[in-house]
Short mmCIF file of C-alpha atoms in Angstrom, two decimals:
data_model
loop_
_atom_site.label_atom_id
_atom_site.label_comp_id
_atom_site.label_asym_id
_atom_site.label_seq_id
_atom_site.Cartn_x
_atom_site.Cartn_y
_atom_site.Cartn_z
CA UNK A 1 -0.12 0.07 -0.03
CA UNK A 2 1.22 3.40 -1.03
CA UNK A 3 0.08 6.83 0.53
CA UNK A 4 0.41 10.15 -1.38
CA UNK A 5 -0.66 13.63 0.08
CA UNK A 6 -1.76 16.84 -1.84
CA UNK A 7 -1.13 19.57 0.38
CA UNK A 8 -2.58 22.73 -0.96
CA UNK A 9 -2.70 26.58 0.34
CA UNK A 10 -0.37 26.19 3.42
CA UNK A 11 -2.02 22.96 4.60
CA UNK A 12 -5.61 24.17 4.69
CA UNK A 13 -6.50 21.48 2.35
CA UNK A 14 -4.95 18.24 2.51
CA UNK A 15 -6.25 15.20 0.18
CA UNK A 16 -4.87 11.80 0.88
CA UNK A 17 -4.58 9.30 -1.94
CA UNK A 18 -4.00 5.67 -1.09
CA UNK A 19 -3.16 2.93 -3.89
CA UNK A 20 -2.74 -0.68 -3.65
CA UNK A 21 -4.63 -3.82 -3.69
CA UNK A 22 -7.30 -5.41 -1.52
CA UNK A 23 -8.06 -1.88 -0.15
CA UNK A 24 -11.91 -1.90 -1.12
CA UNK A 25 -12.87 -4.27 1.63
CA UNK A 26 -11.06 -2.06 4.25
CA UNK A 27 -12.92 1.01 3.30
CA UNK A 28 -14.30 1.50 6.69
CA UNK A 29 -11.03 1.76 8.53
CA UNK A 30 -9.93 4.55 6.12
CA UNK A 31 -13.11 6.66 6.99
CA UNK A 32 -12.14 6.83 10.72
CA UNK A 33 -10.49 10.42 10.13
CA UNK A 34 -13.48 11.95 8.54
CA UNK A 35 -16.46 13.39 10.44
CA UNK A 36 -19.83 12.40 9.36
CA UNK A 37 -22.89 10.83 10.67
CA UNK A 38 -24.60 9.45 7.28
CA UNK A 39 -23.31 8.23 3.92
CA UNK A 40 -24.61 8.62 0.39
CA UNK A 41 -22.89 6.54 -2.33
CA UNK A 42 -23.34 7.76 -5.53
CA UNK A 43 -22.63 5.18 -8.46
CA UNK A 44 -24.03 3.95 -11.82
CA UNK A 45 -25.75 0.98 -12.89
CA UNK A 46 -22.65 -0.94 -14.23
CA UNK A 47 -20.66 -0.48 -11.05
CA UNK A 48 -23.78 -1.26 -8.74
CA UNK A 49 -24.32 -4.65 -10.56
CA UNK A 50 -20.83 -5.65 -9.89
CA UNK A 51 -20.15 -4.02 -6.38
CA UNK A 52 -23.37 -2.52 -4.89
CA UNK A 53 -23.82 -5.24 -2.49
CA UNK A 54 -20.24 -5.59 -1.60
CA UNK A 55 -19.83 -1.95 -0.82
CA UNK A 56 -22.86 -1.99 1.37
CA UNK A 57 -21.66 -4.87 3.27
CA UNK A 58 -18.42 -3.24 3.93
CA UNK A 59 -20.32 -0.09 5.15
CA UNK A 60 -23.30 -1.50 6.73
CA UNK A 61 -22.72 -0.06 10.31
CA UNK A 62 -23.53 3.30 8.83
CA UNK A 63 -26.65 4.85 7.90
CA UNK A 64 -26.47 4.42 4.11
CA UNK A 65 -28.21 5.89 1.30
CA UNK A 66 -27.32 4.65 -2.34
CA UNK A 67 -28.25 6.74 -5.49
CA UNK A 68 -27.60 4.82 -8.75
CA UNK A 69 -27.65 6.76 -12.05
CA UNK A 70 -27.23 5.59 -15.75
CA UNK A 71 -23.98 4.68 -16.78
CA UNK A 72 -22.17 6.67 -19.50
CA UNK A 73 -20.86 10.24 -20.32
CA UNK A 74 -24.29 11.55 -21.81
CA UNK A 75 -25.63 11.32 -18.73
CA UNK A 76 -23.08 13.89 -16.88
CA UNK A 77 -25.52 16.79 -16.92
CA UNK A 78 -27.17 19.46 -14.78
CA UNK A 79 -30.15 17.15 -15.22
CA UNK A 80 -28.66 14.08 -13.71
CA UNK A 81 -27.12 16.37 -11.05
CA UNK A 82 -30.61 17.77 -10.36
CA UNK A 83 -32.08 14.33 -9.75
CA UNK A 84 -29.31 13.33 -7.30
CA UNK A 85 -30.17 16.50 -5.32
CA UNK A 86 -33.86 15.48 -5.20
CA UNK A 87 -33.13 12.05 -4.00
CA UNK A 88 -30.73 13.59 -1.14
CA UNK A 89 -33.39 15.90 -0.26
CA UNK A 90 -35.87 12.96 -0.01
CA UNK A 91 -33.57 10.98 2.29
CA UNK A 92 -32.99 14.13 4.53
CA UNK A 93 -29.38 14.29 3.91
CA UNK A 94 -27.93 17.45 5.40
CA UNK A 95 -24.28 18.58 6.14
CA UNK A 96 -23.00 15.67 8.30
CA UNK A 97 -23.33 13.39 5.29
CA UNK A 98 -20.36 11.96 3.36
CA UNK A 99 -20.41 11.50 -0.20
CA UNK A 100 -18.59 8.56 -1.80
CA UNK A 101 -18.07 8.70 -5.46
CA UNK A 102 -18.06 4.97 -6.43
CA UNK A 103 -17.43 4.65 -10.25
CA UNK A 104 -15.34 5.87 -13.28
CA UNK A 105 -14.79 9.49 -14.32
CA UNK A 106 -18.25 10.34 -14.98
CA UNK A 107 -19.30 9.31 -11.50
CA UNK A 108 -16.19 11.09 -9.87
CA UNK A 109 -16.84 14.37 -11.73
CA UNK A 110 -20.61 14.39 -11.10
CA UNK A 111 -20.62 13.06 -7.67
CA UNK A 112 -17.80 15.74 -6.64
CA UNK A 113 -19.86 18.44 -8.27
CA UNK A 114 -22.87 17.24 -6.37
CA UNK A 115 -20.80 17.22 -3.20
CA UNK A 116 -19.39 20.94 -3.67
CA UNK A 117 -22.83 22.29 -4.34
CA UNK A 118 -25.34 20.56 -2.09
CA UNK A 119 -25.83 22.48 1.19
CA UNK A 120 -22.74 24.60 -0.06
CA UNK A 121 -20.53 21.71 0.35
CA UNK A 122 -20.38 18.12 1.64
CA UNK A 123 -17.24 16.08 2.51
CA UNK A 124 -16.53 13.55 -0.36
CA UNK A 125 -14.17 10.66 -1.27
CA UNK A 126 -13.30 9.01 -4.46
CA UNK A 127 -13.44 5.23 -4.73
CA UNK A 128 -12.31 5.09 -8.68
CA UNK A 129 -13.08 1.97 -10.41
CA UNK A 130 -11.61 2.47 -13.81
CA UNK A 131 -8.14 3.01 -14.77
CA UNK A 132 -8.77 6.51 -16.11
CA UNK A 133 -10.34 7.45 -13.04
CA UNK A 134 -7.63 5.98 -10.92
CA UNK A 135 -4.76 7.63 -12.64
CA UNK A 136 -6.34 10.90 -13.30
CA UNK A 137 -9.95 11.81 -12.86
CA UNK A 138 -10.38 11.20 -9.40
CA UNK A 139 -7.22 13.06 -8.32
CA UNK A 140 -6.96 16.95 -8.11
CA UNK A 141 -10.47 18.25 -7.30
CA UNK A 142 -11.90 18.95 -10.41
CA UNK A 143 -15.46 18.21 -10.81
CA UNK A 144 -18.40 19.15 -13.16
CA UNK A 145 -20.95 18.24 -15.64
CA UNK A 146 -21.19 18.58 -19.39
CA UNK A 147 -23.25 21.19 -21.56
CA UNK A 148 -24.33 21.16 -25.06
CA UNK A 149 -21.82 23.88 -25.57
CA UNK A 150 -18.89 21.75 -24.43
CA UNK A 151 -17.45 19.20 -22.03
CA UNK A 152 -17.08 19.85 -18.35
CA UNK A 153 -18.29 23.64 -18.95
CA UNK A 154 -20.11 23.82 -15.64
CA UNK A 155 -18.11 22.69 -12.51
CA UNK A 156 -15.97 23.44 -9.40
CA UNK A 157 -12.76 22.61 -8.00
CA UNK A 158 -13.41 20.98 -4.82
CA UNK A 159 -10.72 18.62 -3.23
CA UNK A 160 -11.78 15.09 -2.09
CA UNK A 161 -10.69 14.22 1.67
CA UNK A 162 -9.58 10.81 0.25
CA UNK A 163 -8.97 8.89 -3.00
CA UNK A 164 -8.89 5.29 -2.47
CA UNK A 165 -7.36 3.47 -5.37
CA UNK A 166 -7.82 -0.40 -5.24
CA UNK A 167 -5.98 -2.01 -8.43
CA UNK A 168 -8.17 -5.02 -7.96
CA UNK A 169 -10.85 -3.17 -9.77
CA UNK A 170 -9.03 -3.44 -12.89
CA UNK A 171 -9.64 -7.03 -13.03
CA UNK A 172 -13.12 -6.58 -13.92
CA UNK A 173 -13.04 -3.98 -16.56
CA UNK A 174 -13.41 -4.50 -20.19
CA UNK A 175 -10.48 -4.11 -22.40
CA UNK A 176 -11.99 -0.97 -24.14
CA UNK A 177 -11.81 0.67 -20.65
CA UNK A 178 -8.42 -0.38 -19.96
CA UNK A 179 -7.23 1.29 -23.37
CA UNK A 180 -8.94 4.34 -22.36
CA UNK A 181 -7.05 4.70 -19.18
CA UNK A 182 -3.80 3.95 -20.86
CA UNK A 183 -4.28 7.26 -23.10
CA UNK A 184 -4.03 9.11 -19.61
CA UNK A 185 -0.93 7.22 -18.75
CA UNK A 186 0.62 7.98 -21.97
CA UNK A 187 -0.23 11.66 -21.40
CA UNK A 188 1.82 11.62 -18.13
CA UNK A 189 4.72 9.78 -19.95
CA UNK A 190 4.78 12.57 -22.47
CA UNK A 191 4.38 15.65 -20.23
CA UNK A 192 6.60 14.58 -17.22
CA UNK A 193 8.11 11.30 -17.38
CA UNK A 194 9.95 9.96 -20.06
CA UNK A 195 10.79 6.76 -18.33
CA UNK A 196 6.93 5.79 -17.89
CA UNK A 197 6.68 6.47 -21.73
CA UNK A 198 9.59 3.98 -22.26
CA UNK A 199 8.23 1.53 -19.97
CA UNK A 200 5.01 1.51 -21.76
CA UNK A 201 6.83 0.84 -25.01
CA UNK A 202 8.06 -2.30 -23.78
CA UNK A 203 4.54 -3.76 -23.64
CA UNK A 204 4.91 -5.00 -19.83
CA UNK A 205 2.57 -7.60 -18.53
CA UNK A 206 -0.69 -6.41 -16.72
CA UNK A 207 -0.05 -7.32 -13.07
CA UNK A 208 -1.42 -5.81 -9.84
CA UNK A 209 2.53 -4.78 -9.23
CA UNK A 210 2.59 -3.14 -12.84
CA UNK A 211 -0.63 -1.27 -12.17
CA UNK A 212 0.22 -0.15 -9.01
CA UNK A 213 3.82 1.17 -9.95
CA UNK A 214 1.77 3.03 -13.08
CA UNK A 215 -0.77 4.49 -10.94
CA UNK A 216 1.64 5.57 -8.31
CA UNK A 217 3.77 7.32 -11.04
CA UNK A 218 0.72 9.32 -12.53
CA UNK A 219 -0.79 10.18 -9.19
CA UNK A 220 2.70 11.59 -8.12
CA UNK A 221 2.98 13.61 -11.07
CA UNK A 222 -0.71 15.02 -10.69
CA UNK A 223 -0.48 15.68 -6.83
CA UNK A 224 2.88 17.58 -7.31
CA UNK A 225 1.07 19.82 -10.22
CA UNK A 226 -1.97 20.44 -8.14
CA UNK A 227 -0.44 21.13 -5.00
CA UNK A 228 1.58 24.00 -6.85
CA UNK A 229 -1.28 25.25 -9.08
CA UNK A 230 -4.80 23.78 -7.77
CA UNK A 231 -6.93 25.98 -9.78
CA UNK A 232 -4.92 26.93 -12.90
CA UNK A 233 -3.57 30.24 -11.74
CA UNK A 234 0.04 30.11 -12.50
CA UNK A 235 -0.70 27.95 -15.82
CA UNK A 236 1.42 25.06 -14.40
CA UNK A 237 -1.76 22.71 -14.16
CA UNK A 238 -2.44 23.37 -17.56
CA UNK A 239 0.23 20.73 -18.62
CA UNK A 240 -2.45 18.13 -17.49
CA UNK A 241 -4.60 18.98 -20.32
CA UNK A 242 -2.29 17.96 -22.93
CA UNK A 243 -4.37 16.16 -25.68
CA UNK A 244 -7.56 17.40 -24.04
CA UNK A 245 -8.05 20.68 -26.09
CA UNK A 246 -8.43 18.59 -29.23
CA UNK A 247 -9.89 15.85 -27.49
CA UNK A 248 -12.72 17.71 -25.86
CA UNK A 249 -13.68 19.14 -28.97
CA UNK A 250 -13.98 15.78 -30.70
CA UNK A 251 -15.84 14.26 -27.69
CA UNK A 252 -18.51 16.83 -27.60
CA UNK A 253 -18.87 17.16 -31.53
CA UNK A 254 -19.58 13.19 -31.68
CA UNK A 255 -22.17 13.52 -28.65
CA UNK A 256 -19.89 11.86 -26.14
CA UNK A 257 -20.78 8.37 -27.54
CA UNK A 258 -18.59 7.57 -30.55
CA UNK A 259 -15.25 7.89 -28.43
CA UNK A 260 -14.65 7.31 -24.88
CA UNK A 261 -12.72 9.97 -23.01
CA UNK A 262 -9.52 8.34 -23.24
CA UNK A 263 -9.91 7.78 -27.08
CA UNK A 264 -10.69 11.41 -27.64
CA UNK A 265 -7.56 12.33 -25.62
CA UNK A 266 -5.47 9.84 -27.91
CA UNK A 267 -6.50 11.53 -30.91
CA UNK A 268 -5.98 14.79 -29.35
CA UNK A 269 -2.40 13.98 -28.38
CA UNK A 270 -1.58 12.85 -31.83
CA UNK A 271 -3.35 16.14 -33.32
CA UNK A 272 -1.10 18.21 -30.75
CA UNK A 273 2.13 16.09 -31.38
CA UNK A 274 1.65 16.97 -35.27
CA UNK A 275 1.14 20.77 -34.52
CA UNK A 276 4.28 20.74 -32.28
CA UNK A 277 6.16 19.00 -35.15
CA UNK A 278 4.77 21.54 -37.82
CA UNK A 279 6.13 24.44 -35.64
CA UNK A 280 9.18 22.65 -35.56
CA UNK A 281 9.18 22.44 -31.79
CA UNK A 282 9.16 18.51 -31.72
CA UNK A 283 11.57 16.20 -33.36
CA UNK A 284 10.08 13.63 -36.08
CA UNK A 285 11.57 10.72 -34.04
CA UNK A 286 9.49 11.68 -31.13
CA UNK A 287 6.47 12.35 -32.92
CA UNK A 288 6.80 8.87 -34.39
CA UNK A 289 7.21 7.34 -31.04
CA UNK A 290 4.05 9.11 -29.73
CA UNK A 291 1.88 8.03 -32.63
CA UNK A 292 3.25 4.48 -32.51
CA UNK A 293 2.66 4.10 -28.91
CA UNK A 294 -0.90 5.17 -28.98
CA UNK A 295 -1.74 2.81 -31.98
CA UNK A 296 0.11 -0.05 -30.36
CA UNK A 297 -2.02 0.27 -27.24
CA UNK A 298 -5.12 -0.03 -29.66
CA UNK A 299 -6.36 3.55 -29.31
CA UNK A 300 -7.33 5.53 -32.30
CA UNK A 301 -5.01 8.18 -34.04
CA UNK A 302 -7.30 9.76 -36.46
CA UNK A 303 -10.96 11.12 -36.89
CA UNK A 304 -12.98 12.40 -39.78
CA UNK A 305 -14.80 15.23 -38.50
CA UNK A 306 -14.92 18.57 -40.35
CA UNK A 307 -11.81 21.00 -39.58
CA UNK A 308 -14.15 24.12 -39.53
CA UNK A 309 -16.33 22.25 -36.82
CA UNK A 310 -13.52 21.34 -34.64
CA UNK A 311 -11.91 24.91 -35.00
CA UNK A 312 -15.28 26.33 -33.81
CA UNK A 313 -15.36 24.16 -31.05
CA UNK A 314 -11.83 24.93 -29.86
CA UNK A 315 -12.53 28.38 -29.38
CA UNK A 316 -15.17 27.31 -26.63
CA UNK A 317 -12.68 25.53 -24.81
CA UNK A 318 -12.55 26.58 -21.23
CA UNK A 319 -8.71 27.15 -21.57
CA UNK A 320 -9.12 29.62 -24.15
CA UNK A 321 -8.36 33.19 -23.08
CA UNK A 322 -8.82 36.38 -24.71
CA UNK A 323 -10.09 34.79 -27.95
CA UNK A 324 -6.94 32.69 -28.43
CA UNK A 325 -7.00 28.96 -28.30
CA UNK A 326 -4.22 27.49 -25.61
CA UNK A 327 -2.46 24.22 -26.52
CA UNK A 328 -0.36 22.19 -24.49
CA UNK A 329 2.43 21.10 -26.88
CA UNK A 330 5.34 18.79 -26.52
CA UNK A 331 9.09 19.49 -27.41
CA UNK A 332 10.24 16.27 -26.48
CA UNK A 333 8.77 13.10 -24.62
CA UNK A 334 8.81 14.16 -21.08
CA UNK A 335 8.38 17.98 -21.49
CA UNK A 336 5.53 20.20 -22.77
CA UNK A 337 4.95 23.85 -23.07
CA UNK A 338 1.59 26.01 -23.44
CA UNK A 339 1.37 28.13 -26.49
CA UNK A 340 -1.55 30.58 -27.56
CA UNK A 341 0.26 32.02 -30.50
CA UNK A 342 -0.62 29.45 -33.01
CA UNK A 343 -2.17 30.76 -36.50
CA UNK A 344 -5.61 29.10 -37.41
CA UNK A 345 -3.93 27.87 -40.79
CA UNK A 346 -1.34 25.79 -38.99
CA UNK A 347 -4.22 24.35 -36.56
CA UNK A 348 -5.94 23.48 -39.81
CA UNK A 349 -3.14 21.73 -41.16
CA UNK A 350 -2.44 19.50 -38.09
CA UNK A 351 -6.24 18.61 -38.14
CA UNK A 352 -5.74 17.35 -41.80
CA UNK A 353 -2.92 15.24 -40.63
CA UNK A 354 -5.14 13.11 -38.30
CA UNK A 355 -7.92 12.76 -41.02
CA UNK A 356 -10.15 15.69 -40.78
CA UNK A 357 -11.73 16.99 -43.63
#
């Protein structure tokens, strides 16, 4: 078992991350430091079918309310959040309630957002069940819901008291979900850890030891960045959005149904790498390594959306500022920079490289 702490704003906010196997059944032990009298578990239909009875058994000594929502990104909306509020009010849940976000990235985002807004804030812990959520989405306090205008346009920064990452959950994940999580792992390798990137290129065996090491690497990088720039004030946290500027646009324009989040990010990383290469920032050998690894992992590297449509969506990105699109671009594997001075012509050329028309 490994522990990582995120300490923000002179120790006024401390978020603990615990990583290992066989942690789920010890959940009760890890709640002792948190003050609450009731628990609401927010999960989805898929996770509930696998683990619903088990989490209730693990927490049977507490006053429990379970709220189950439909699975999928398309349900990460204000409408769903409102339905969750309704159930919480009906159950007479107040400020002494602990929210447990039990699921993948969608549940983590939505449950975190509900916790941040219900009665002006309830304590929340994240128990991520997908690889994507374990390496990225559950860590750092970003919460939110999607809007027809774009992904995660409505949300808040709200740190969980605890993130409990049990790698045993990965044993029941479909292969597509493993691949979508690997996209985020590749991202960490490109932005800050060339050794992690090289490890993925060796095609290692999928074992609990391997996943624990990988998740620890990713969690440590994110914890370090978030502790220094929780709310993207200095710009450091922006590096965590590598691949996401293009990726979010692609997800949004395809109705959050054609591509998983990781698949969108994978295409976005290829687009960003191509953009960096066209700007003579990235060497061709590194571009080829990035595209090759993403393809070898079984992730998409191209999409056929209209260039003009994607460009319009890019201007709606949360990271856009003063009418300028901000991109996180690699200068080599292990290092990225943020640029907002790129011409539309160059952006269009990079999109055509990934198959856009």
